[in-house]
Coordinates of C-alpha atoms and ligand atoms in Angstrom, one line a residue:
M1 CA 0.0 0.0 0.0
L2 CA 1.4 3.4 -1.0
Y3 CA 0.9 5.9 1.8
I4 CA 0.8 9.3 0.1
G5 CA -0.8 12.7 0.7
N6 CA -0.1 16.3 1.0
H7 CA -0.2 19.2 3.5
V8 CA -3.7 20.0 4.6
S9 CA -5.0 23.0 6.5
S10 CA -5.5 22.3 10.2
S11 CA -7.9 25.3 10.7
K12 CA -11.1 23.2 10.7
G13 CA -9.7 20.5 13.0
Y14 CA -8.7 16.8 12.7
L15 CA -11.8 15.2 11.2
A16 CA -11.8 17.9 8.4
M17 CA -8.2 17.1 7.6
G18 CA -9.0 13.4 7.4
R19 CA -12.0 14.0 5.1
E20 CA -9.9 16.4 2.9
I21 CA -7.2 13.8 2.3
T22 CA -9.5 10.9 1.6
G23 CA -11.4 13.2 -0.8
I24 CA -8.4 13.2 -3.1
N25 CA -7.5 9.5 -2.6
G26 CA -4.7 10.3 -0.2
N27 CA -4.1 8.2 3.0
V28 CA -1.5 10.2 4.9
F29 CA -1.2 13.9 5.4
A30 CA 0.9 16.6 6.9
F31 CA -0.3 19.7 8.7
F32 CA 1.1 22.7 10.5
T33 CA 0.4 22.4 14.2
R34 CA -0.5 26.2 14.2
N35 CA -0.1 29.1 11.9
P36 CA 3.2 28.3 10.0
R37 CA 4.6 31.5 11.3
G38 CA 4.2 30.3 14.9
G39 CA 1.0 32.0 16.3
K40 CA -1.1 30.6 19.1
A41 CA -2.5 27.1 18.4
K42 CA -6.3 26.4 18.5
D43 CA -7.5 24.5 21.6
I44 CA -7.8 20.8 21.1
D45 CA -11.4 19.7 20.6
E46 CA -11.4 16.3 22.2
E47 CA -14.6 15.3 20.5
D48 CA -13.1 16.2 17.1
V49 CA -10.0 14.1 17.9
R50 CA -12.2 11.1 19.0
R51 CA -14.2 11.2 15.7
F52 CA -11.0 11.7 13.7
L53 CA -9.3 8.7 15.3
A54 CA -12.3 6.5 14.4
Y55 CA -12.3 7.9 10.8
K56 CA -8.6 7.3 10.6
T57 CA -9.0 3.6 11.4
E58 CA -12.1 3.2 9.2
H59 CA -10.3 4.8 6.2
R60 CA -6.9 3.2 6.9
I61 CA -5.2 6.6 7.1
G62 CA -1.5 6.1 7.9
T63 CA 0.9 8.0 10.1
L64 CA 0.4 11.7 10.6
V65 CA 3.4 13.9 9.8
A66 CA 2.9 17.2 11.7
H67 CA 5.1 20.1 10.8
A68 CA 6.5 22.6 13.3
P69 CA 6.1 26.3 12.2
Y70 CA 9.0 27.0 9.8
T71 CA 9.9 30.3 11.4
L72 CA 11.2 28.6 14.5
N73 CA 15.0 28.7 14.9
P74 CA 16.0 26.2 17.5
C75 CA 19.6 27.3 17.1
A76 CA 19.1 31.1 17.2
A77 CA 21.9 33.1 18.8
K78 CA 19.4 35.1 20.9
P79 CA 18.2 33.1 24.0
E80 CA 14.7 34.6 23.7
L81 CA 14.3 33.1 20.2
R82 CA 15.5 29.7 21.4
E83 CA 13.0 29.9 24.3
F84 CA 10.2 30.7 21.8
A85 CA 11.2 27.6 19.8
Y86 CA 11.2 25.6 23.0
N87 CA 7.8 26.8 24.1
I88 CA 6.2 26.1 20.8
M89 CA 7.7 22.6 20.5
A90 CA 6.8 21.7 24.0
D91 CA 3.2 22.8 23.5
D92 CA 3.1 21.0 20.1
L93 CA 4.4 17.8 21.6
R94 CA 1.8 18.0 24.4
R95 CA -0.9 18.4 21.8
M96 CA 0.5 15.6 19.6
E97 CA -0.2 13.1 22.4
Y98 CA -4.0 13.5 21.8
T99 CA -3.2 11.5 18.6
P100 CA -0.6 9.0 19.9
G101 CA 2.2 7.4 18.0
N102 CA 2.6 9.9 15.1
L103 CA 5.4 12.1 13.8
Y104 CA 6.4 15.7 14.4
N105 CA 8.9 17.2 11.9
F106 CA 11.0 20.3 12.3
H107 CA 13.7 22.2 10.5
P108 CA 16.9 22.2 12.5
G109 CA 17.3 26.0 11.9
S110 CA 19.9 28.4 10.7
H111 CA 23.2 29.1 12.6
V112 CA 23.6 32.6 11.1
Q113 CA 27.0 33.8 12.4
Q114 CA 27.6 31.3 15.2
G115 CA 29.0 28.5 13.1
V116 CA 27.5 25.1 12.6
E117 CA 29.1 23.4 15.6
V118 CA 27.7 25.8 18.1
A119 CA 24.3 25.5 16.4
I120 CA 24.4 21.7 16.6
G121 CA 25.0 22.0 20.3
L122 CA 22.0 24.3 20.8
I123 CA 19.7 22.0 18.8
G124 CA 20.8 19.0 20.9
E125 CA 20.2 21.0 24.1
L126 CA 16.7 22.1 23.0
L127 CA 15.8 18.5 22.2
N128 CA 17.1 17.3 25.5
N129 CA 14.8 19.9 27.2
V130 CA 11.7 19.2 25.1
L131 CA 11.6 15.4 24.9
N132 CA 10.1 13.4 27.6
K133 CA 10.4 9.6 28.1
D134 CA 6.6 9.0 28.1
Q135 CA 5.9 10.6 24.8
T136 CA 4.7 8.4 22.0
T137 CA 5.5 11.0 19.3
T138 CA 8.7 10.7 17.2
V139 CA 10.4 14.0 16.5
L140 CA 11.9 14.2 13.0
L141 CA 14.8 16.3 11.9
E142 CA 14.3 17.3 8.2
T143 CA 17.1 17.1 5.7
M144 CA 17.8 20.6 4.5
S145 CA 19.1 22.0 1.2
G146 CA 21.8 24.1 2.9
K147 CA 20.6 27.5 1.7
G148 CA 22.1 30.3 3.6
T149 CA 23.4 29.0 7.0
E150 CA 20.8 26.2 7.3
V151 CA 21.8 23.3 9.6
G152 CA 21.0 19.8 8.4
R153 CA 22.5 20.1 4.9
S154 CA 24.4 16.8 5.3
F155 CA 23.7 13.4 7.0
E156 CA 26.7 14.1 9.2
E157 CA 25.2 17.3 10.6
L158 CA 21.9 15.4 11.4
Q159 CA 23.8 12.6 13.0
A160 CA 25.8 15.1 15.1
I161 CA 22.5 16.4 16.5
I162 CA 21.1 13.0 17.1
Q163 CA 24.2 11.9 19.0
Q164 CA 23.7 14.5 21.6
V165 CA 20.1 13.5 22.4
D166 CA 19.6 11.3 25.5
L167 CA 16.1 10.1 24.6
D168 CA 17.2 9.3 21.0
S169 CA 14.6 6.6 20.6
H170 CA 12.2 9.5 20.1
I171 CA 14.2 10.9 17.2
G172 CA 14.0 10.2 13.5
V173 CA 14.7 11.8 10.2
C174 CA 12.4 13.1 7.4
L175 CA 14.1 13.0 4.0
D176 CA 13.0 15.8 1.7
T177 CA 13.8 14.8 -1.9
C178 CA 14.1 18.4 -3.1
H179 CA 16.3 19.4 -0.2
V180 CA 18.7 16.4 -0.4
Y181 CA 19.1 16.8 -4.2
S182 CA 19.8 20.5 -3.7
A183 CA 22.2 19.6 -0.9
G184 CA 24.2 17.5 -3.4
Y185 CA 22.9 13.9 -2.9
D186 CA 22.3 12.4 -6.3
I187 CA 19.0 10.5 -5.8
V188 CA 18.5 10.6 -9.6
N189 CA 21.5 8.7 -10.7
D190 CA 22.5 7.0 -7.5
L191 CA 19.6 6.4 -5.2
E192 CA 21.1 3.2 -3.9
G193 CA 24.4 5.0 -3.0
V194 CA 22.6 7.8 -1.2
L195 CA 20.6 5.4 0.9
K196 CA 23.7 3.4 1.7
E197 CA 25.3 6.7 2.8
F198 CA 22.3 7.5 4.9
D199 CA 22.5 4.1 6.5
R200 CA 26.3 4.3 7.1
V201 CA 26.1 7.8 8.7
I202 CA 22.7 7.9 10.5
G203 CA 21.2 4.4 10.2
I204 CA 18.3 3.6 7.9
D205 CA 16.0 2.8 10.8
R206 CA 15.9 6.5 11.7
L207 CA 14.2 7.3 8.3
R208 CA 10.5 7.6 9.1
A209 CA 9.0 9.9 6.4
V210 CA 9.7 11.4 3.0
H211 CA 8.8 14.8 1.7
L212 CA 8.2 14.2 -2.0
N213 CA 9.1 17.2 -4.0
D214 CA 10.7 17.8 -7.4
S215 CA 13.2 20.7 -7.5
M216 CA 13.4 23.7 -9.7
T217 CA 17.2 23.9 -9.3
P218 CA 20.0 21.4 -10.1
L219 CA 22.0 18.9 -8.0
G220 CA 24.1 20.7 -5.4
S221 CA 22.6 24.1 -6.0
H222 CA 21.8 24.7 -2.2
K223 CA 18.5 26.3 -3.2
D224 CA 15.1 25.3 -1.8
R225 CA 12.6 25.7 -4.7
H226 CA 10.0 22.9 -4.8
E227 CA 8.5 21.9 -8.2
K228 CA 5.6 19.7 -9.2
I229 CA 6.5 16.0 -9.4
G230 CA 8.0 15.2 -12.8
N231 CA 8.4 18.9 -13.8
G232 CA 11.8 19.6 -12.2
S233 CA 15.4 18.5 -12.2
I234 CA 14.6 15.2 -10.3
G235 CA 12.1 13.9 -12.8
M236 CA 9.3 11.3 -12.9
E237 CA 11.6 8.2 -13.4
A238 CA 13.5 9.0 -10.2
F239 CA 10.2 9.4 -8.2
V240 CA 9.0 6.0 -9.5
R241 CA 12.3 4.5 -8.2
I242 CA 12.0 6.3 -4.9
I243 CA 8.4 5.3 -4.0
N244 CA 9.2 1.7 -5.0
H245 CA 12.5 1.3 -3.2
P246 CA 12.4 -1.5 -0.7
Q247 CA 13.8 0.7 2.0
L248 CA 11.3 3.5 1.3
K249 CA 8.1 2.1 -0.1
H250 CA 6.4 1.6 3.4
L251 CA 7.1 5.2 4.5
P252 CA 4.6 8.1 4.5
F253 CA 5.2 10.2 1.4
I254 CA 4.1 13.8 1.8
L255 CA 3.8 16.1 -1.3
E256 CA 4.9 19.7 -0.7
T257 CA 4.6 20.6 -4.3
P258 CA 3.2 23.9 -5.6
N259 CA -0.4 22.7 -6.3
D260 CA -4.0 23.2 -5.6
N261 CA -6.1 20.2 -4.5
A262 CA -6.8 19.1 -8.1
G263 CA -3.0 19.1 -8.7
Y264 CA -2.4 17.0 -5.6
A265 CA -5.2 14.6 -6.6
H266 CA -3.4 14.2 -10.0
E267 CA 0.0 13.6 -8.5
I268 CA -1.4 11.1 -6.0
A269 CA -3.2 9.2 -8.9
V270 CA -0.1 9.2 -11.1
L271 CA 2.1 7.9 -8.3
R272 CA -0.4 5.2 -7.2
D273 CA -0.4 4.0 -10.8
A274 CA 3.4 3.8 -10.7
Y275 CA 3.6 1.9 -7.4
H276 CA 4.1 -1.8 -7.2
E277 CA 2.4 -3.5 -4.2
Ligands
FE301 FE1 9.8 21.3 6.0
FE302 FE1 10.0 19.5 3.4
ZN303 ZN1 11.7 23.1 1.2

């Protein structure tokens, strides 16, 4: 079974998200836990969650891949910005426990002028503060393209963060195909080699979700410009290999392509057609 879907709006609650994704033949979805810029989250409606969880079982919806606001900078130089990131993540993780056993993805952040090593230390510290041993949510570090001073541009940087985390059984990685290709990992001509490298540096068991995006820019460009599946520098053939790879084919695939719902429905249909059970 191919688990595929896209980002849906969380503004109408959980059941509405479930209905939206099944409406375009998706069976997983991503959502921002709050306004992507980091505003206040809506209160959890427990009745909505209860109805959603029943709907999720009934419609065989797979793992949820929540996304932290992208403006958080967990490795900011200013302590008040790091505290803001901590407060949002702590609140998000508390809320995630209403839907147990799912995934919460975040961008490691930008080191600006501090250098990558200092930043890696700050991200590790934040994770040690925010994780708790009883949580059922796995927190995912996203692979980044390395634009500007982004941290997480290499498997080594991600592993350096993970190594510092005490409760590392609650940590995983989300591989963004646009980002890794932009970062210089050739998933078009050497998918096997890239996954071997991932396994050698991080361990393939950490890989828990894939953001499925084509790229407007070439290999190693360190840009972050998502393109529709098949229309960019990665191309359809590579995506067919990615969704069918034995080490990937069971994972939740989240489209973050520039599309409206009709566009997502089309990408989902095309990829389902290309998937081998
Ligand atoms: Fe992201
Ligand atoms: Fe992404
Ligand atoms: Zn991106």
